[in-house]
Amino acid sequence: MARQDTDGPSLPLYLSEVSRACADYGLYLAARPLMPRLPVGDGHPVLVLPGLLADDVSTRVLRRTLRRLGYRVHGWRLGRNIGPTAECVEGMSRRIDDLSDRYGRPISLVGWSLGGIFARDLARKTPDSVRQVITLGSPFALQRDTQTRANRAFERYSHLHVEQRTLPLQSESTPLQVPATSIYSHHDGIVAWQACLDRLSPQTENIAVYASHLGMGHHPAVIYAVADRLAQPEGTWRPFRAPLALRPCFPRPDVPQPAFPVAAAA
């Protein structure tokens, strides 16, 4: 069977993920002197969700950077992400409730890979508690299993999952009621970049970068884009536009192909 353009990443991209993620971390170290120039935050709460088989350690660089910009940043505190287990589903709901009660204002959700799918689900369940959603290499628009190299790892724990999902994800047939930004890369070695594209609307956008999948959480361009999106005044969301000097870091975003009939927002 011939390989389709929208199948998962090529074998060379997949096998080079770790080395390229290390190179992305080198870029982060080189760019650290410029971090004070990132947009400063307004102090609102931010919850960061890790990807499949990862935990809060994987998002430490991103959370530390955002904390220095003035945000009240939190990890998910649920250990390793092995999918929608009862502990995960119930724990994320409690986390949103606890942070909402503590701060009394909407929370921005930043989710990496599977964490981004969870973030979009949380935004649908509790839109009044969510300010915006930012996803990093999250394949929420998956059409089939062959679009991800992580399917075997996900299925390994499926017997523990309390939410059994079929593709395409039916939750994605309903647009989010909050602003959403999907950051993705053509150099992603884990998921097909096409599966990370959100449908276009006045409150959604796709931002392309040159990062590896495993390097999304510390790649300088990703960090800049996340900081820029979070720094927008509440209620005044506008699409991302990189400064002239940084535009070479952000290739022109792709236009997604419609996968669902778009349902009216509630």
Short mmCIF file of C-alpha atoms in Angstrom, two decimals:
data_model
loop_
_atom_site.label_atom_id
_atom_site.label_comp_id
_atom_site.label_asym_id
_atom_site.label_seq_id
_atom_site.Cartn_x
_atom_site.Cartn_y
_atom_site.Cartn_z
CA MET A 1 0.00 0.00 0.00
CA ALA A 2 1.43 3.36 -1.04
CA ARG A 3 2.27 5.84 1.71
CA GLN A 4 -0.20 8.74 1.75
CA ASP A 5 0.88 12.36 2.12
CA THR A 6 -1.13 12.58 5.33
CA ASP A 7 0.32 9.45 6.94
CA GLY A 8 2.61 9.77 9.93
CA PRO A 9 6.10 11.25 9.83
CA SER A 10 8.81 9.51 7.80
CA LEU A 11 11.17 7.04 9.47
CA PRO A 12 14.18 9.41 9.27
CA LEU A 13 12.20 12.15 11.04
CA TYR A 14 11.07 9.69 13.69
CA LEU A 15 14.52 8.20 14.32
CA SER A 16 16.14 11.63 14.55
CA GLU A 17 13.64 13.02 17.08
CA VAL A 18 15.86 12.72 20.16
CA SER A 19 18.93 14.25 18.51
CA ARG A 20 16.90 17.09 17.04
CA ALA A 21 15.22 17.74 20.40
CA CYS A 22 18.71 18.04 21.92
CA ALA A 23 19.61 20.52 19.18
CA ASP A 24 16.44 22.47 19.98
CA TYR A 25 17.56 22.63 23.60
CA GLY A 26 20.88 24.01 22.41
CA LEU A 27 18.96 26.74 20.60
CA TYR A 28 17.11 27.46 23.84
CA LEU A 29 20.39 27.83 25.75
CA ALA A 30 21.75 30.14 23.05
CA ALA A 31 18.58 32.26 23.17
CA ARG A 32 18.35 32.52 26.98
CA PRO A 33 20.01 35.97 27.08
CA LEU A 34 17.11 37.24 24.95
CA MET A 35 14.36 35.81 27.19
CA PRO A 36 13.96 39.07 29.18
CA ARG A 37 12.71 40.62 25.93
CA LEU A 38 9.71 38.30 25.78
CA PRO A 39 6.27 39.91 26.31
CA VAL A 40 5.52 40.28 30.02
CA GLY A 41 2.39 38.65 31.41
CA ASP A 42 -0.49 40.05 33.42
CA GLY A 43 -0.25 37.47 36.20
CA HIS A 44 -3.17 35.30 35.16
CA PRO A 45 -3.03 31.54 35.89
CA VAL A 46 -1.62 29.11 33.34
CA LEU A 47 -1.95 25.33 33.50
CA VAL A 48 0.56 23.29 31.45
CA LEU A 49 -0.30 19.68 30.50
CA PRO A 50 2.41 17.19 29.38
CA GLY A 51 2.33 14.80 26.43
CA LEU A 52 1.95 11.04 26.28
CA LEU A 53 4.31 9.16 28.64
CA ALA A 54 5.64 12.48 29.97
CA ASP A 55 5.16 14.26 33.28
CA ASP A 56 5.70 17.74 34.73
CA VAL A 57 9.48 17.39 34.38
CA SER A 58 9.08 17.61 30.59
CA THR A 59 7.40 21.02 30.83
CA ARG A 60 9.76 22.49 33.42
CA VAL A 61 11.64 24.79 31.00
CA LEU A 62 8.44 26.24 29.59
CA ARG A 63 6.82 26.68 33.00
CA ARG A 64 9.93 28.29 34.46
CA THR A 65 10.12 30.75 31.56
CA LEU A 66 6.45 31.69 31.85
CA ARG A 67 6.76 32.09 35.59
CA ARG A 68 9.59 34.58 35.08
CA LEU A 69 7.27 36.53 32.78
CA GLY A 70 4.84 37.03 35.64
CA TYR A 71 2.27 34.25 35.19
CA ARG A 72 0.93 32.00 37.93
CA VAL A 73 2.09 28.79 36.25
CA HIS A 74 1.11 25.29 37.34
CA GLY A 75 1.90 21.74 36.27
CA TRP A 76 -0.81 19.12 36.17
CA ARG A 77 0.54 17.12 39.19
CA LEU A 78 -0.85 13.81 37.93
CA GLY A 79 2.39 11.96 37.28
CA ARG A 80 3.07 10.35 33.94
CA ASN A 81 0.49 10.92 31.22
CA ILE A 82 -0.64 7.48 30.05
CA GLY A 83 -3.93 8.61 28.56
CA PRO A 84 -7.47 9.26 29.81
CA THR A 85 -7.42 7.09 32.93
CA ALA A 86 -9.90 7.74 35.74
CA GLU A 87 -7.16 9.43 37.77
CA CYS A 88 -6.28 11.67 34.82
CA VAL A 89 -9.82 12.67 33.83
CA GLU A 90 -10.98 13.30 37.39
CA GLY A 91 -7.68 14.92 38.38
CA MET A 92 -7.74 17.46 35.55
CA SER A 93 -11.30 18.45 36.38
CA ARG A 94 -10.32 18.95 40.02
CA ARG A 95 -7.25 20.93 38.94
CA ILE A 96 -9.36 23.34 36.89
CA ASP A 97 -11.87 23.74 39.73
CA ASP A 98 -9.12 24.34 42.31
CA LEU A 99 -7.31 26.93 40.20
CA SER A 100 -10.56 28.70 39.31
CA ASP A 101 -11.49 28.95 42.97
CA ARG A 102 -8.00 30.11 43.95
CA TYR A 103 -7.65 32.88 41.38
CA GLY A 104 -11.22 33.79 40.52
CA ARG A 105 -10.32 34.34 36.87
CA PRO A 106 -10.10 32.24 33.70
CA ILE A 107 -7.10 29.98 33.16
CA SER A 108 -4.97 29.69 30.04
CA LEU A 109 -4.29 26.07 29.10
CA VAL A 110 -1.06 25.04 27.37
CA GLY A 111 -1.00 21.40 26.26
CA TRP A 112 1.83 19.48 24.62
CA SER A 113 0.83 16.65 22.25
CA LEU A 114 -1.80 14.50 24.06
CA GLY A 115 -1.90 17.20 26.74
CA GLY A 116 -3.23 19.58 24.10
CA ILE A 117 -6.09 17.22 23.27
CA PHE A 118 -6.91 17.13 26.98
CA ALA A 119 -6.71 20.94 27.13
CA ARG A 120 -9.23 21.29 24.30
CA ASP A 121 -11.55 18.83 26.05
CA LEU A 122 -11.31 20.84 29.28
CA ALA A 123 -12.11 24.04 27.40
CA ARG A 124 -15.25 22.43 26.00
CA LYS A 125 -16.36 21.14 29.38
CA THR A 126 -15.64 24.32 31.36
CA PRO A 127 -15.49 27.26 28.89
CA ASP A 128 -16.19 29.83 31.61
CA SER A 129 -13.04 28.72 33.44
CA VAL A 130 -10.74 28.86 30.39
CA ARG A 131 -9.22 32.01 28.90
CA GLN A 132 -7.56 30.40 25.87
CA VAL A 133 -5.99 27.14 24.71
CA ILE A 134 -2.51 26.77 23.22
CA THR A 135 -1.43 23.37 21.88
CA LEU A 136 2.08 22.21 20.97
CA GLY A 137 2.24 19.46 18.36
CA SER A 138 -1.20 18.18 19.39
CA PRO A 139 -2.86 15.84 16.83
CA PHE A 140 -6.45 16.68 17.72
CA ALA A 141 -7.42 16.39 14.04
CA LEU A 142 -6.21 12.79 13.63
CA GLN A 143 -8.13 10.93 10.94
CA ARG A 144 -6.47 7.51 11.36
CA ASP A 145 -3.93 5.70 13.51
CA THR A 146 -1.24 5.80 10.82
CA GLN A 147 -0.86 9.56 11.32
CA THR A 148 0.98 9.08 14.61
CA ARG A 149 4.03 7.08 15.66
CA ALA A 150 2.75 7.12 19.24
CA ASN A 151 -0.34 4.98 18.70
CA ARG A 152 1.29 1.77 19.97
CA ALA A 153 2.37 3.49 23.20
CA PHE A 154 -1.13 4.92 23.66
CA GLU A 155 -2.83 1.57 23.05
CA ARG A 156 -0.49 -0.13 25.53
CA TYR A 157 -2.46 1.56 28.33
CA SER A 158 -5.90 1.53 26.69
CA HIS A 159 -7.19 -1.06 29.17
CA LEU A 160 -6.83 1.65 31.86
CA HIS A 161 -8.65 4.33 29.88
CA VAL A 162 -12.14 5.35 30.97
CA GLU A 163 -12.72 7.27 27.75
CA GLN A 164 -12.48 5.15 24.61
CA ARG A 165 -12.04 7.39 21.58
CA THR A 166 -12.55 6.70 17.89
CA LEU A 167 -11.02 8.60 14.98
CA PRO A 168 -11.68 11.23 13.94
CA LEU A 169 -12.31 12.61 17.42
CA GLN A 170 -16.00 13.44 17.61
CA SER A 171 -15.37 16.16 20.19
CA GLU A 172 -13.59 18.10 17.45
CA SER A 173 -16.81 18.40 15.44
CA THR A 174 -17.79 21.16 17.87
CA PRO A 175 -15.76 24.41 17.72
CA LEU A 176 -14.16 25.73 20.88
CA GLN A 177 -15.84 28.70 22.52
CA VAL A 178 -12.50 30.20 23.56
CA PRO A 179 -9.51 31.40 21.49
CA ALA A 180 -7.26 28.55 20.37
CA THR A 181 -3.74 28.47 18.97
CA SER A 182 -2.17 25.34 17.50
CA ILE A 183 1.63 25.39 17.19
CA TYR A 184 2.90 22.67 14.86
CA SER A 185 5.94 21.71 12.79
CA HIS A 186 6.59 20.06 9.42
CA HIS A 187 9.64 18.54 11.14
CA ASP A 188 7.54 16.71 13.74
CA GLY A 189 8.77 13.12 13.89
CA ILE A 190 5.92 11.77 16.05
CA VAL A 191 2.65 13.03 14.57
CA ALA A 192 1.63 14.18 11.12
CA TRP A 193 1.60 17.96 11.02
CA GLN A 194 -1.70 17.86 9.11
CA ALA A 195 -3.33 16.37 12.21
CA CYS A 196 -2.38 19.47 14.22
CA LEU A 197 -4.21 22.00 12.04
CA ASP A 198 -7.28 23.68 13.53
CA ARG A 199 -10.20 24.80 11.40
CA LEU A 200 -10.05 28.49 10.64
CA SER A 201 -12.36 30.86 12.52
CA PRO A 202 -12.16 34.34 14.08
CA GLN A 203 -10.82 32.75 17.29
CA THR A 204 -8.46 30.05 15.99
CA GLU A 205 -5.04 30.04 14.38
CA ASN A 206 -2.22 27.73 13.38
CA ILE A 207 1.42 28.75 13.91
CA ALA A 208 4.15 26.84 12.09
CA VAL A 209 7.65 26.48 13.57
CA TYR A 210 10.81 24.51 12.74
CA ALA A 211 10.87 22.38 15.91
CA SER A 212 11.01 18.67 16.61
CA HIS A 213 8.08 17.13 18.47
CA LEU A 214 10.11 16.36 21.59
CA GLY A 215 11.67 19.83 21.46
CA MET A 216 8.43 21.79 21.37
CA GLY A 217 8.56 22.66 25.06
CA HIS A 218 11.94 24.40 24.86
CA HIS A 219 12.33 25.57 21.27
CA PRO A 220 12.84 29.39 21.29
CA ALA A 221 10.29 30.05 18.54
CA VAL A 222 7.65 28.02 20.38
CA ILE A 223 8.38 29.81 23.65
CA TYR A 224 8.10 33.19 21.92
CA ALA A 225 4.78 32.26 20.32
CA VAL A 226 3.36 30.98 23.63
CA ALA A 227 4.51 34.11 25.48
CA ASP A 228 3.04 36.35 22.79
CA ARG A 229 -0.33 34.61 22.90
CA LEU A 230 -0.53 34.64 26.69
CA ALA A 231 0.39 38.35 26.87
CA GLN A 232 -2.74 39.50 25.04
CA PRO A 233 -5.13 41.47 27.24
CA GLU A 234 -8.13 39.39 28.22
CA GLY A 235 -10.96 39.73 25.71
CA THR A 236 -8.79 41.27 22.97
CA TRP A 237 -7.47 38.17 21.18
CA ARG A 238 -5.91 38.75 17.76
CA PRO A 239 -4.10 36.36 15.40
CA PHE A 240 -0.35 35.95 15.82
CA ARG A 241 1.99 38.14 13.83
CA ALA A 242 5.71 37.71 14.41
CA PRO A 243 7.96 40.78 14.54
CA LEU A 244 9.82 41.42 11.29
CA ALA A 245 13.14 40.18 12.71
CA LEU A 246 11.60 36.86 13.78
CA ARG A 247 9.49 36.09 10.73
CA PRO A 248 12.08 33.68 9.25
CA CYS A 249 11.47 31.53 12.37
CA PHE A 250 7.78 31.15 11.52
CA PRO A 251 6.98 29.73 8.07
CA ARG A 252 3.63 30.51 6.49
CA PRO A 253 0.97 28.37 8.21
CA ASP A 254 -0.91 25.76 6.23
CA VAL A 255 -4.62 25.83 5.49
CA PRO A 256 -6.45 22.82 7.00
CA GLN A 257 -8.74 20.61 4.98
CA PRO A 258 -12.28 20.35 6.43
CA ALA A 259 -12.84 17.04 8.23
CA PHE A 260 -16.18 17.68 9.95
CA PRO A 261 -19.33 19.62 9.24
CA VAL A 262 -18.89 22.63 11.49
CA ALA A 263 -21.46 22.68 14.28
CA ALA A 264 -22.79 25.95 15.60
CA ALA A 265 -21.20 27.09 18.85
CA ALA A 266 -23.52 26.99 21.83
#
